[in-house]
Coordinates of C-alpha atoms and ligand atoms in Angstrom, one line a residue:
X29 CA -123.6 -53.6 74.2
X30 CA -121.6 -51.5 73.7
X31 CA -119.3 -51.4 70.4
X32 CA -114.8 -52.3 70.8
X33 CA -112.2 -51.0 69.2
X34 CA -109.7 -54.3 68.1
X35 CA -106.1 -53.7 67.0
X36 CA -107.2 -52.8 63.2
X37 CA -106.9 -49.2 65.4
X38 CA -103.1 -49.7 65.7
X39 CA -101.1 -47.5 63.5
X40 CA -104.1 -46.6 61.7
X41 CA -105.9 -44.5 64.4
X42 CA -108.2 -42.4 61.5
X43 CA -110.0 -40.6 64.0
X44 CA -113.0 -40.9 62.5
X45 CA -115.1 -41.3 65.2
X46 CA -114.9 -39.5 67.3
X47 CA -116.3 -37.0 65.5
X48 CA -119.3 -38.8 65.4
X49 CA -119.9 -40.6 68.6
X50 CA -123.6 -39.3 69.9
X51 CA -121.6 -39.5 74.1
X52 CA -118.0 -38.8 73.4
X53 CA -117.2 -42.0 75.0
X54 CA -113.3 -42.4 73.0
X55 CA -110.7 -42.8 74.5
X56 CA -106.8 -41.9 73.5
X57 CA -103.8 -43.9 73.4
X58 CA -100.1 -43.0 70.9
X59 CA -101.5 -45.3 68.7
X60 CA -105.4 -46.5 68.9
X61 CA -108.2 -45.2 70.4
X62 CA -110.4 -47.5 72.6
X63 CA -113.8 -46.6 73.8
X64 CA -115.4 -47.0 77.0
X65 CA -117.8 -50.1 77.2
X66 CA -120.1 -48.2 80.3
X67 CA -120.3 -45.0 78.7
X68 CA -121.0 -46.7 75.0
X69 CA -125.3 -46.4 74.1
X70 CA -124.4 -48.5 71.1
X71 CA -125.9 -46.8 68.9
X72 CA -123.8 -47.8 66.2
X73 CA -123.3 -44.9 64.0
X74 CA -119.5 -45.3 64.8
X75 CA -118.3 -48.4 63.2
X76 CA -119.0 -47.7 59.3
X77 CA -117.0 -44.6 59.4
X78 CA -114.1 -46.0 59.8
X79 CA -111.6 -46.5 57.5
X80 CA -110.1 -49.7 59.2
X81 CA -112.4 -51.1 60.3
X82 CA -110.9 -51.6 63.1
X83 CA -114.7 -51.0 65.5
X84 CA -117.4 -54.2 66.2
X85 CA -120.0 -54.4 68.0
X86 CA -119.3 -56.7 71.6
X87 CA -121.7 -59.4 69.9
X88 CA -118.9 -60.0 67.1
X89 CA -117.1 -62.1 69.8
X90 CA -117.4 -65.0 71.9
X91 CA -115.9 -65.9 75.1
X92 CA -112.3 -65.4 75.4
X93 CA -111.9 -62.7 73.0
X94 CA -114.9 -60.9 74.3
X95 CA -113.3 -61.0 77.8
X96 CA -110.0 -59.7 76.2
X97 CA -111.3 -57.0 73.3
X98 CA -113.9 -55.8 76.6
X99 CA -110.9 -55.8 78.8
X100 CA -108.5 -53.7 76.9
X101 CA -111.5 -51.0 75.9
X102 CA -112.2 -50.8 80.0
X103 CA -109.0 -50.5 81.7
X104 CA -107.3 -47.6 78.4
X105 CA -110.8 -45.7 78.8
X106 CA -110.7 -45.6 82.1
X107 CA -106.3 -44.2 82.2
X108 CA -106.3 -42.3 78.2
X109 CA -107.6 -39.1 77.8
X110 CA -110.7 -38.4 76.6
X111 CA -111.1 -36.9 72.8
X112 CA -113.6 -35.9 70.9
X113 CA -112.5 -34.2 67.4
X114 CA -109.8 -35.7 64.7
X115 CA -106.8 -33.8 64.6
X116 CA -105.9 -35.2 61.3
X117 CA -102.6 -33.8 61.6
X118 CA -101.1 -36.5 63.7
X119 CA -102.9 -40.2 62.0
X120 CA -99.5 -41.7 60.8
X121 CA -98.8 -40.9 57.0
X122 CA -99.3 -44.3 56.1
X123 CA -101.7 -45.6 58.7
X124 CA -103.6 -46.5 55.2
X125 CA -100.5 -49.7 54.7
X126 CA -101.7 -50.8 57.7
X127 CA -105.6 -51.5 56.9
X128 CA -106.2 -55.3 57.9
X129 CA -102.3 -56.1 58.6
X130 CA -102.4 -59.4 60.7
X131 CA -101.9 -59.1 64.1
X132 CA -101.1 -55.8 64.9
X133 CA -101.3 -56.4 68.8
X134 CA -97.8 -56.8 69.2
X135 CA -97.3 -52.8 68.1
X136 CA -99.5 -52.0 71.1
X137 CA -98.7 -49.0 73.2
X138 CA -99.8 -48.6 76.7
X139 CA -99.2 -44.4 76.5
X140 CA -101.4 -42.6 76.7
X141 CA -102.2 -40.0 73.3
X142 CA -103.1 -35.6 73.2
X143 CA -106.8 -36.5 74.0
X144 CA -108.7 -33.2 73.5
X145 CA -106.6 -30.1 74.1
Ligands
SF4_25 FE1 -120.3 -43.6 70.2 FE2 -122.4 -45.1 69.3 FE3 -119.7 -46.1 68.9 FE4 -120.6 -46.5 71.3 S1 -122.0 -47.1 68.7 S2 -118.2 -45.2 70.3 S3 -122.3 -44.5 71.4 S4 -120.7 -43.7 68.2
F3S26 FE1 -109.6 -46.1 65.3 FE2 -110.8 -46.1 63.1 FE3 -111.1 -44.4 64.9 S1 -109.2 -46.7 62.6 S2 -109.3 -44.2 65.8 S3 -111.3 -47.0 65.3 S4 -111.9 -44.3 63.3

């Protein structure tokens, strides 16, 4: 069991989630974050912190969708840097305009973010 970040994070990247995770298992890409499913202890405290509703328990998905979001979170948490402190100045200025927009996966960037520096 784990929580997963989905494409609702893309172009929002508020980073409130990283401040509450007791095991520091968020990893940063250029325009979204992911959770490392192995490290996540399934506590659920990050879910209500996200203003974009981008964090869901894995039980939210089934079949191909579950496989897809599990793979995204697993693969990119392996190669992106760890982030444990939010940097409000790096949240996109128009983040709120992207809340709830459908189909944001097309804007996904594989590039890493800065992570904790
Ligand atoms: Fe971290 Fe808990 Fe969220 Fe998992 S569910 S990412 S352990 S805050
Ligand atoms: Fe993304 Fe929400 Fe965290 S927008 S960075 S999952 S607070």
